[in-house]
Structure formats: structure tokens, C-alpha cells
JSON list of C-alpha atoms in Angstrom, two decimals:
[
{"chain": "A", "resi": 1435, "resn": "MET", "atom": "CA", "xyz": [101.58, 99.13, 86.82]},
{"chain": "A", "resi": 1436, "resn": "ILE", "atom": "CA", "xyz": [102.65, 102.71, 87.11]},
{"chain": "A", "resi": 1437, "resn": "PHE", "atom": "CA", "xyz": [103.68, 104.79, 84.16]},
{"chain": "A", "resi": 1438, "resn": "LYS", "atom": "CA", "xyz": [105.56, 108.13, 84.71]},
{"chain": "A", "resi": 1439, "resn": "LYS", "atom": "CA", "xyz": [104.18, 109.83, 81.70]},
{"chain": "A", "resi": 1440, "resn": "ILE", "atom": "CA", "xyz": [100.69, 109.26, 79.82]},
{"chain": "A", "resi": 1441, "resn": "GLU", "atom": "CA", "xyz": [102.41, 109.29, 76.55]},
{"chain": "A", "resi": 1442, "resn": "ASN", "atom": "CA", "xyz": [104.40, 106.28, 77.39]},
{"chain": "A", "resi": 1443, "resn": "LEU", "atom": "CA", "xyz": [101.16, 104.54, 78.49]},
{"chain": "A", "resi": 1444, "resn": "ARG", "atom": "CA", "xyz": [99.49, 105.57, 75.32]},
{"chain": "A", "resi": 1445, "resn": "GLN", "atom": "CA", "xyz": [102.31, 103.96, 73.22]},
{"chain": "A", "resi": 1446, "resn": "PHE", "atom": "CA", "xyz": [102.37, 100.83, 75.36]},
{"chain": "A", "resi": 1447, "resn": "LEU", "atom": "CA", "xyz": [98.62, 100.31, 74.99]},
{"chain": "A", "resi": 1448, "resn": "SER", "atom": "CA", "xyz": [98.63, 101.07, 71.26]},
{"chain": "A", "resi": 1449, "resn": "LYS", "atom": "CA", "xyz": [101.27, 98.40, 71.02]},
{"chain": "A", "resi": 1450, "resn": "ASN", "atom": "CA", "xyz": [100.17, 96.00, 73.34]},
{"chain": "A", "resi": 1451, "resn": "HIS", "atom": "CA", "xyz": [96.33, 96.17, 73.87]},
{"chain": "A", "resi": 1452, "resn": "ASN", "atom": "CA", "xyz": [94.92, 98.18, 71.02]},
{"chain": "A", "resi": 1453, "resn": "GLU", "atom": "CA", "xyz": [91.96, 95.97, 70.84]},
{"chain": "A", "resi": 1454, "resn": "ARG", "atom": "CA", "xyz": [91.07, 96.37, 74.41]},
{"chain": "A", "resi": 1455, "resn": "PRO", "atom": "CA", "xyz": [88.48, 98.91, 75.59]},
{"chain": "A", "resi": 1456, "resn": "ILE", "atom": "CA", "xyz": [89.99, 101.37, 78.01]},
{"chain": "A", "resi": 1457, "resn": "TYR", "atom": "CA", "xyz": [88.09, 102.85, 81.17]},
{"chain": "A", "resi": 1458, "resn": "MET", "atom": "CA", "xyz": [89.75, 105.91, 82.54]},
{"chain": "A", "resi": 1459, "resn": "THR", "atom": "CA", "xyz": [89.04, 107.65, 85.80]},
{"chain": "A", "resi": 1460, "resn": "SER", "atom": "CA", "xyz": [90.82, 110.36, 87.56]},
{"chain": "A", "resi": 1461, "resn": "GLY", "atom": "CA", "xyz": [91.18, 112.13, 90.90]},
{"chain": "A", "resi": 1462, "resn": "GLY", "atom": "CA", "xyz": [93.55, 113.60, 93.39]},
{"chain": "A", "resi": 1463, "resn": "PHE", "atom": "CA", "xyz": [92.89, 110.92, 95.87]},
{"chain": "A", "resi": 1464, "resn": "ASP", "atom": "CA", "xyz": [94.40, 113.13, 98.56]},
{"chain": "A", "resi": 1465, "resn": "PRO", "atom": "CA", "xyz": [93.90, 111.22, 100.81]},
{"chain": "A", "resi": 1466, "resn": "LEU", "atom": "CA", "xyz": [92.08, 108.25, 99.35]},
{"chain": "A", "resi": 1467, "resn": "HIS", "atom": "CA", "xyz": [88.73, 107.56, 100.78]},
{"chain": "A", "resi": 1468, "resn": "ILE", "atom": "CA", "xyz": [85.79, 105.24, 100.33]},
{"chain": "A", "resi": 1469, "resn": "GLY", "atom": "CA", "xyz": [84.12, 107.13, 97.63]},
{"chain": "A", "resi": 1470, "resn": "HIS", "atom": "CA", "xyz": [87.26, 106.97, 95.48]},
{"chain": "A", "resi": 1471, "resn": "VAL", "atom": "CA", "xyz": [87.52, 103.22, 96.23]},
{"chain": "A", "resi": 1472, "resn": "ARG", "atom": "CA", "xyz": [83.99, 102.72, 95.12]},
{"chain": "A", "resi": 1473, "resn": "CYS", "atom": "CA", "xyz": [84.46, 104.57, 92.02]},
{"chain": "A", "resi": 1474, "resn": "ILE", "atom": "CA", "xyz": [87.61, 102.80, 91.11]},
{"chain": "A", "resi": 1475, "resn": "ARG", "atom": "CA", "xyz": [86.24, 99.34, 92.02]},
{"chain": "A", "resi": 1476, "resn": "GLY", "atom": "CA", "xyz": [82.96, 100.30, 90.24]},
{"chain": "A", "resi": 1477, "resn": "THR", "atom": "CA", "xyz": [85.09, 101.14, 87.00]},
{"chain": "A", "resi": 1478, "resn": "SER", "atom": "CA", "xyz": [86.83, 97.79, 87.40]},
{"chain": "A", "resi": 1479, "resn": "ASP", "atom": "CA", "xyz": [83.52, 96.04, 87.63]},
{"chain": "A", "resi": 1480, "resn": "LEU", "atom": "CA", "xyz": [82.34, 97.73, 84.37]},
{"chain": "A", "resi": 1481, "resn": "ALA", "atom": "CA", "xyz": [85.67, 96.98, 82.73]},
{"chain": "A", "resi": 1482, "resn": "THR", "atom": "CA", "xyz": [85.35, 93.28, 83.48]},
{"chain": "A", "resi": 1483, "resn": "SER", "atom": "CA", "xyz": [81.46, 92.90, 83.13]},
{"chain": "A", "resi": 1484, "resn": "SER", "atom": "CA", "xyz": [80.75, 90.10, 80.71]},
{"chain": "A", "resi": 1485, "resn": "ASP", "atom": "CA", "xyz": [77.39, 91.77, 80.04]},
{"chain": "A", "resi": 1486, "resn": "ILE", "atom": "CA", "xyz": [79.17, 94.75, 78.52]},
{"chain": "A", "resi": 1487, "resn": "HIS", "atom": "CA", "xyz": [82.14, 92.73, 77.12]},
{"chain": "A", "resi": 1488, "resn": "PRO", "atom": "CA", "xyz": [81.06, 89.21, 76.19]},
{"chain": "A", "resi": 1489, "resn": "SER", "atom": "CA", "xyz": [84.34, 88.32, 74.60]},
{"chain": "A", "resi": 1490, "resn": "ILE", "atom": "CA", "xyz": [87.46, 87.35, 76.53]},
{"chain": "A", "resi": 1491, "resn": "LEU", "atom": "CA", "xyz": [88.98, 90.81, 75.77]},
{"chain": "A", "resi": 1492, "resn": "LYS", "atom": "CA", "xyz": [87.83, 92.68, 78.98]},
{"chain": "A", "resi": 1493, "resn": "GLY", "atom": "CA", "xyz": [88.41, 96.54, 79.44]},
{"chain": "A", "resi": 1494, "resn": "LEU", "atom": "CA", "xyz": [91.68, 97.91, 80.97]},
{"chain": "A", "resi": 1495, "resn": "VAL", "atom": "CA", "xyz": [91.37, 100.28, 83.93]},
{"chain": "A", "resi": 1496, "resn": "VAL", "atom": "CA", "xyz": [93.60, 103.34, 83.78]},
{"chain": "A", "resi": 1497, "resn": "VAL", "atom": "CA", "xyz": [93.62, 105.75, 86.86]},
{"chain": "A", "resi": 1498, "resn": "VAL", "atom": "CA", "xyz": [94.97, 109.21, 86.21]},
{"chain": "A", "resi": 1499, "resn": "VAL", "atom": "CA", "xyz": [96.29, 110.72, 89.51]},
{"chain": "A", "resi": 1500, "resn": "ASN", "atom": "CA", "xyz": [96.50, 114.58, 89.74]},
{"chain": "A", "resi": 1501, "resn": "ALA", "atom": "CA", "xyz": [99.94, 115.73, 90.50]},
{"chain": "A", "resi": 1502, "resn": "ASP", "atom": "CA", "xyz": [100.86, 117.88, 93.75]},
{"chain": "A", "resi": 1503, "resn": "SER", "atom": "CA", "xyz": [100.99, 121.12, 92.03]},
{"chain": "A", "resi": 1504, "resn": "PHE", "atom": "CA", "xyz": [97.47, 120.40, 90.62]},
{"chain": "A", "resi": 1505, "resn": "LEU", "atom": "CA", "xyz": [96.36, 119.92, 94.17]},
{"chain": "A", "resi": 1506, "resn": "ILE", "atom": "CA", "xyz": [98.03, 123.00, 95.60]},
{"chain": "A", "resi": 1507, "resn": "ARG", "atom": "CA", "xyz": [96.34, 125.16, 93.01]},
{"chain": "A", "resi": 1508, "resn": "LYS", "atom": "CA", "xyz": [92.94, 123.52, 93.79]},
{"chain": "A", "resi": 1509, "resn": "LYS", "atom": "CA", "xyz": [92.99, 123.36, 97.64]},
{"chain": "A", "resi": 1510, "resn": "GLY", "atom": "CA", "xyz": [96.30, 125.18, 98.75]},
{"chain": "A", "resi": 1511, "resn": "TYR", "atom": "CA", "xyz": [98.02, 121.88, 99.56]},
{"chain": "A", "resi": 1512, "resn": "ALA", "atom": "CA", "xyz": [99.03, 118.32, 98.96]},
{"chain": "A", "resi": 1513, "resn": "PHE", "atom": "CA", "xyz": [98.42, 116.31, 101.82]},
{"chain": "A", "resi": 1514, "resn": "MET", "atom": "CA", "xyz": [100.05, 112.99, 100.49]},
{"chain": "A", "resi": 1515, "resn": "PRO", "atom": "CA", "xyz": [103.00, 112.94, 97.87]},
{"chain": "A", "resi": 1516, "resn": "LEU", "atom": "CA", "xyz": [102.06, 112.06, 94.46]},
{"chain": "A", "resi": 1517, "resn": "GLN", "atom": "CA", "xyz": [104.07, 108.73, 94.50]},
{"chain": "A", "resi": 1518, "resn": "GLU", "atom": "CA", "xyz": [102.49, 107.42, 97.69]},
{"chain": "A", "resi": 1519, "resn": "ARG", "atom": "CA", "xyz": [98.87, 108.12, 96.18]},
{"chain": "A", "resi": 1520, "resn": "MET", "atom": "CA", "xyz": [99.84, 106.42, 93.02]},
{"chain": "A", "resi": 1521, "resn": "GLU", "atom": "CA", "xyz": [101.39, 103.38, 94.67]},
{"chain": "A", "resi": 1522, "resn": "ILE", "atom": "CA", "xyz": [98.03, 103.04, 96.91]},
{"chain": "A", "resi": 1523, "resn": "ILE", "atom": "CA", "xyz": [95.84, 103.31, 93.85]},
{"chain": "A", "resi": 1524, "resn": "ASP", "atom": "CA", "xyz": [98.15, 100.71, 91.91]},
{"chain": "A", "resi": 1525, "resn": "ALA", "atom": "CA", "xyz": [97.45, 98.20, 94.86]},
{"chain": "A", "resi": 1526, "resn": "ILE", "atom": "CA", "xyz": [93.67, 98.31, 94.40]},
{"chain": "A", "resi": 1527, "resn": "LYS", "atom": "CA", "xyz": [92.29, 95.05, 92.93]},
{"chain": "A", "resi": 1528, "resn": "GLY", "atom": "CA", "xyz": [91.18, 95.81, 89.34]},
{"chain": "A", "resi": 1529, "resn": "VAL", "atom": "CA", "xyz": [93.42, 98.69, 88.55]},
{"chain": "A", "resi": 1530, "resn": "ASP", "atom": "CA", "xyz": [95.61, 97.93, 85.46]},
{"chain": "A", "resi": 1531, "resn": "PHE", "atom": "CA", "xyz": [97.60, 101.11, 84.92]},
{"chain": "A", "resi": 1532, "resn": "VAL", "atom": "CA", "xyz": [98.15, 104.29, 87.08]},
{"chain": "A", "resi": 1533, "resn": "VAL", "atom": "CA", "xyz": [99.61, 107.60, 85.55]},
{"chain": "A", "resi": 1534, "resn": "PRO", "atom": "CA", "xyz": [100.32, 111.06, 86.99]},
{"chain": "A", "resi": 1535, "resn": "TRP", "atom": "CA", "xyz": [98.75, 114.12, 85.42]},
{"chain": "A", "resi": 1536, "resn": "GLU", "atom": "CA", "xyz": [100.28, 117.55, 85.47]},
{"chain": "A", "resi": 1537, "resn": "THR", "atom": "CA", "xyz": [99.26, 120.65, 83.33]},
{"chain": "A", "resi": 1538, "resn": "ASP", "atom": "CA", "xyz": [100.28, 124.19, 83.70]},
{"chain": "A", "resi": 1539, "resn": "GLY", "atom": "CA", "xyz": [97.13, 125.81, 85.36]},
{"chain": "A", "resi": 1540, "resn": "ASP", "atom": "CA", "xyz": [94.44, 123.69, 83.71]},
{"chain": "A", "resi": 1541, "resn": "GLN", "atom": "CA", "xyz": [92.42, 122.08, 86.50]},
{"chain": "A", "resi": 1542, "resn": "THR", "atom": "CA", "xyz": [90.95, 119.23, 84.22]},
{"chain": "A", "resi": 1543, "resn": "VAL", "atom": "CA", "xyz": [92.00, 116.12, 82.61]},
{"chain": "A", "resi": 1544, "resn": "CYS", "atom": "CA", "xyz": [90.81, 117.13, 79.19]},
{"chain": "A", "resi": 1545, "resn": "GLN", "atom": "CA", "xyz": [94.41, 117.04, 77.73]},
{"chain": "A", "resi": 1546, "resn": "ALA", "atom": "CA", "xyz": [94.99, 113.53, 79.43]},
{"chain": "A", "resi": 1547, "resn": "LEU", "atom": "CA", "xyz": [91.77, 112.49, 77.60]},
{"chain": "A", "resi": 1548, "resn": "GLU", "atom": "CA", "xyz": [93.08, 113.67, 74.42]},
{"chain": "A", "resi": 1549, "resn": "ILE", "atom": "CA", "xyz": [96.19, 111.80, 74.70]},
{"chain": "A", "resi": 1550, "resn": "LEU", "atom": "CA", "xyz": [94.80, 108.50, 75.97]},
{"chain": "A", "resi": 1551, "resn": "ARG", "atom": "CA", "xyz": [91.66, 108.60, 74.07]},
{"chain": "A", "resi": 1552, "resn": "PRO", "atom": "CA", "xyz": [89.78, 106.04, 76.43]},
{"chain": "A", "resi": 1553, "resn": "ASN", "atom": "CA", "xyz": [86.54, 104.43, 75.28]},
{"chain": "A", "resi": 1554, "resn": "PHE", "atom": "CA", "xyz": [84.90, 105.16, 78.70]},
{"chain": "A", "resi": 1555, "resn": "PHE", "atom": "CA", "xyz": [85.51, 108.03, 81.26]},
{"chain": "A", "resi": 1556, "resn": "THR", "atom": "CA", "xyz": [84.09, 107.14, 84.64]},
{"chain": "A", "resi": 1557, "resn": "LYS", "atom": "CA", "xyz": [83.12, 109.68, 87.24]},
{"chain": "A", "resi": 1558, "resn": "GLY", "atom": "CA", "xyz": [82.18, 109.19, 90.85]},
{"chain": "A", "resi": 1559, "resn": "GLY", "atom": "CA", "xyz": [78.70, 109.77, 92.50]},
{"chain": "A", "resi": 1560, "resn": "ASP", "atom": "CA", "xyz": [78.89, 113.45, 92.96]},
{"chain": "A", "resi": 1561, "resn": "ARG", "atom": "CA", "xyz": [79.46, 114.02, 89.07]},
{"chain": "A", "resi": 1562, "resn": "THR", "atom": "CA", "xyz": [76.38, 113.57, 87.08]},
{"chain": "A", "resi": 1563, "resn": "ASP", "atom": "CA", "xyz": [76.41, 115.64, 83.75]},
{"chain": "A", "resi": 1564, "resn": "PHE", "atom": "CA", "xyz": [77.95, 118.25, 81.68]},
{"chain": "A", "resi": 1565, "resn": "THR", "atom": "CA", "xyz": [77.12, 121.02, 84.41]},
{"chain": "A", "resi": 1566, "resn": "ASN", "atom": "CA", "xyz": [79.60, 119.44, 86.82]},
{"chain": "A", "resi": 1567, "resn": "ILE", "atom": "CA", "xyz": [82.03, 117.14, 84.36]},
{"chain": "A", "resi": 1568, "resn": "PRO", "atom": "CA", "xyz": [84.40, 119.94, 82.82]},
{"chain": "A", "resi": 1569, "resn": "GLU", "atom": "CA", "xyz": [85.75, 117.13, 80.39]},
{"chain": "A", "resi": 1570, "resn": "TRP", "atom": "CA", "xyz": [82.18, 116.46, 78.98]},
{"chain": "A", "resi": 1571, "resn": "SER", "atom": "CA", "xyz": [82.81, 118.32, 75.67]},
{"chain": "A", "resi": 1572, "resn": "VAL", "atom": "CA", "xyz": [86.22, 116.64, 75.00]},
{"chain": "A", "resi": 1573, "resn": "CYS", "atom": "CA", "xyz": [84.78, 113.15, 75.72]},
{"chain": "A", "resi": 1574, "resn": "LYS", "atom": "CA", "xyz": [82.13, 114.06, 73.05]},
{"chain": "A", "resi": 1575, "resn": "LYS", "atom": "CA", "xyz": [84.84, 115.33, 70.62]},
{"chain": "A", "resi": 1576, "resn": "ILE", "atom": "CA", "xyz": [86.91, 112.11, 70.87]},
{"chain": "A", "resi": 1577, "resn": "ASN", "atom": "CA", "xyz": [83.89, 109.58, 71.01]},
{"chain": "A", "resi": 1578, "resn": "CYS", "atom": "CA", "xyz": [84.48, 108.69, 74.75]},
{"chain": "A", "resi": 1579, "resn": "GLU", "atom": "CA", "xyz": [81.33, 107.65, 76.59]},
{"chain": "A", "resi": 1580, "resn": "ILE", "atom": "CA", "xyz": [80.98, 109.22, 80.08]},
{"chain": "A", "resi": 1581, "resn": "ILE", "atom": "CA", "xyz": [79.66, 107.01, 82.85]},
{"chain": "A", "resi": 1582, "resn": "ALA", "atom": "CA", "xyz": [78.66, 109.03, 85.73]},
{"chain": "A", "resi": 1583, "resn": "ASN", "atom": "CA", "xyz": [77.61, 108.13, 89.37]},
{"chain": "A", "resi": 1584, "resn": "VAL", "atom": "CA", "xyz": [80.11, 105.26, 89.40]},
{"chain": "A", "resi": 1585, "resn": "GLY", "atom": "CA", "xyz": [80.32, 103.76, 92.80]},
{"chain": "A", "resi": 1586, "resn": "HIS", "atom": "CA", "xyz": [76.93, 105.03, 93.53]},
{"chain": "A", "resi": 1587, "resn": "GLY", "atom": "CA", "xyz": [75.59, 106.88, 96.62]},
{"chain": "A", "resi": 1588, "resn": "GLY", "atom": "CA", "xyz": [76.46, 110.32, 95.82]},
{"chain": "A", "resi": 1589, "resn": "LYS", "atom": "CA", "xyz": [79.47, 112.06, 97.48]},
{"chain": "A", "resi": 1590, "resn": "VAL", "atom": "CA", "xyz": [79.82, 109.86, 100.55]},
{"chain": "A", "resi": 1591, "resn": "GLN", "atom": "CA", "xyz": [83.08, 111.49, 101.72]},
{"chain": "A", "resi": 1592, "resn": "SER", "atom": "CA", "xyz": [85.61, 114.38, 101.02]},
{"chain": "A", "resi": 1593, "resn": "SER", "atom": "CA", "xyz": [89.19, 114.25, 101.07]},
{"chain": "A", "resi": 1594, "resn": "SER", "atom": "CA", "xyz": [89.40, 117.83, 102.41]},
{"chain": "A", "resi": 1595, "resn": "ASN", "atom": "CA", "xyz": [86.91, 117.04, 105.21]},
{"chain": "A", "resi": 1596, "resn": "LEU", "atom": "CA", "xyz": [89.08, 114.20, 106.26]},
{"chain": "A", "resi": 1597, "resn": "VAL", "atom": "CA", "xyz": [92.21, 116.32, 106.37]},
{"chain": "A", "resi": 1598, "resn": "SER", "atom": "CA", "xyz": [90.19, 118.97, 108.17]},
{"chain": "A", "resi": 1599, "resn": "LYS", "atom": "CA", "xyz": [89.00, 116.45, 110.79]},
{"chain": "A", "resi": 1600, "resn": "ALA", "atom": "CA", "xyz": [92.56, 115.23, 111.22]},
{"chain": "A", "resi": 1601, "resn": "THR", "atom": "CA", "xyz": [93.95, 118.76, 111.78]},
{"chain": "A", "resi": 1602, "resn": "ASP", "atom": "CA", "xyz": [91.13, 119.74, 114.10]},
{"chain": "A", "resi": 1603, "resn": "LEU", "atom": "CA", "xyz": [92.02, 116.54, 116.26]},
{"chain": "A", "resi": 1604, "resn": "GLU", "atom": "CA", "xyz": [95.63, 117.26, 116.16]},
{"chain": "A", "resi": 1605, "resn": "ALA", "atom": "CA", "xyz": [94.86, 120.80, 117.37]},
{"chain": "A", "resi": 1606, "resn": "VAL", "atom": "CA", "xyz": [92.63, 119.62, 120.25]},
{"chain": "A", "resi": 1607, "resn": "GLU", "atom": "CA", "xyz": [95.42, 117.01, 121.37]},
{"chain": "A", "resi": 1608, "resn": "THR", "atom": "CA", "xyz": [97.96, 119.62, 121.30]},
{"chain": "A", "resi": 1609, "resn": "ILE", "atom": "CA", "xyz": [95.92, 121.97, 123.45]},
{"chain": "A", "resi": 1610, "resn": "GLY", "atom": "CA", "xyz": [95.15, 119.24, 125.74]},
{"chain": "A", "resi": 1611, "resn": "TYR", "atom": "CA", "xyz": [98.63, 118.19, 126.23]},
{"chain": "A", "resi": 1612, "resn": "ALA", "atom": "CA", "xyz": [99.59, 121.93, 126.75]},
{"chain": "A", "resi": 1613, "resn": "MET", "atom": "CA", "xyz": [97.09, 122.21, 129.52]},
{"chain": "A", "resi": 1614, "resn": "GLY", "atom": "CA", "xyz": [98.35, 119.17, 131.23]},
{"chain": "A", "resi": 1615, "resn": "TYR", "atom": "CA", "xyz": [96.49, 116.31, 129.84]},
{"chain": "A", "resi": 1616, "resn": "SER", "atom": "CA", "xyz": [97.42, 113.32, 127.71]},
{"chain": "A", "resi": 1617, "resn": "ASP", "atom": "CA", "xyz": [95.02, 110.49, 126.62]},
{"chain": "A", "resi": 1618, "resn": "GLY", "atom": "CA", "xyz": [92.61, 111.81, 129.16]},
{"chain": "A", "resi": 1619, "resn": "VAL", "atom": "CA", "xyz": [95.05, 111.52, 132.13]},
{"chain": "A", "resi": 1620, "resn": "GLU", "atom": "CA", "xyz": [96.60, 114.46, 133.77]},
{"chain": "A", "resi": 1621, "resn": "ASN", "atom": "CA", "xyz": [100.04, 115.08, 132.85]},
{"chain": "A", "resi": 1622, "resn": "ASP", "atom": "CA", "xyz": [102.33, 114.69, 135.94]},
{"chain": "A", "resi": 1623, "resn": "SER", "atom": "CA", "xyz": [104.81, 117.17, 134.51]},
{"chain": "A", "resi": 1624, "resn": "LYS", "atom": "CA", "xyz": [102.37, 120.00, 134.96]},
{"chain": "A", "resi": 1625, "resn": "LYS", "atom": "CA", "xyz": [101.83, 119.21, 138.78]}
]
């Protein structure tokens, strides 16, 4: 289920699911890649683990998706619109709630953590400790346990690398077409 504002999600959870643990993860997911999927699915596995939650009250998975302006400040562009990224995340098995996140200049989800106050904050394989998790101190302050290396395997892919490869391939195809080649076959219009 997609919420438009994190405050509305907080109210909904307080009213309907106050007793259930909340697992939160976050990212740009622009574009979504296998490392993201592994982290999100790993978060879901933790939330539904009978070893961690032996009662019938399993955890809820909340994915916070960074807004387009957040990505533009970080890397200079937003490859996919926020709404599309949220719909894709919402379609992943095990995701309970998706919410966008936007702040004025802050490149973290610290304020989102303070509003939502999850029990657990999960980070992917390339995030390991206080040196590369900027939300570390906020999590300690609100008594939110950080679970790092969710999805395992370190950084297995990069959204920026995927976009770069796609851009490079597009440039090669454009040059090839301009030189009279299309799909490896000489273009008759240039003869």
C-alpha cells in the first residue's frame, strides 16, 4: 500500500498496527536493481521470521523511497519518476507499505526515522556501521536497531552504473546508425 505522506502512514500504523514491529528500509531505487531487491526481500524475511517473532504478530515492512529532488541533489538526475519507483517497490512480495521521502537539502532519512520510529532499520550489503550509515545516531536516539548487510554479498550492483551502461550503449547505437549500420547490418539509406 502506497502512502503519500509519512505522517499519514505513522497515524495509520499507530491506529491499526501499534503492537506490530516495524522494519524500515530506504533508498532511491533509481533504477531498481538486484541489490535493492535482495535488501527488500531480506527485510521481509526478517520481519516474518518465526525465530525473531514467535507470535502471530509478524513485523511490517515499510520502504521509504527518496523523492526525485533528493536524487537530483545526489547524482544530478532522476532516471525514473518517483511514482513509478514506488509502484514497482509496492509490487515486491513482502512489502507492506511504501512512502516517498523529501526534505530540503538533507540527504538522509533521519527525519523519516524520527517520524516513523521503526523498531528496525535495515541497510543493504554496502552499509555496515556508523562510518557509512548517516542515520546511525538517530536510530540510537529513538531505540531503533540497525541491521546491516541485509541481502548479503556487499554492493552487487549500482543504479548509477546501470544508467551509465544504458547511456553508453545508446551512444554507441546512435553512432552506429549515423555511420550506416543498424543491428549489425549496413543501412541501405547510406549506400
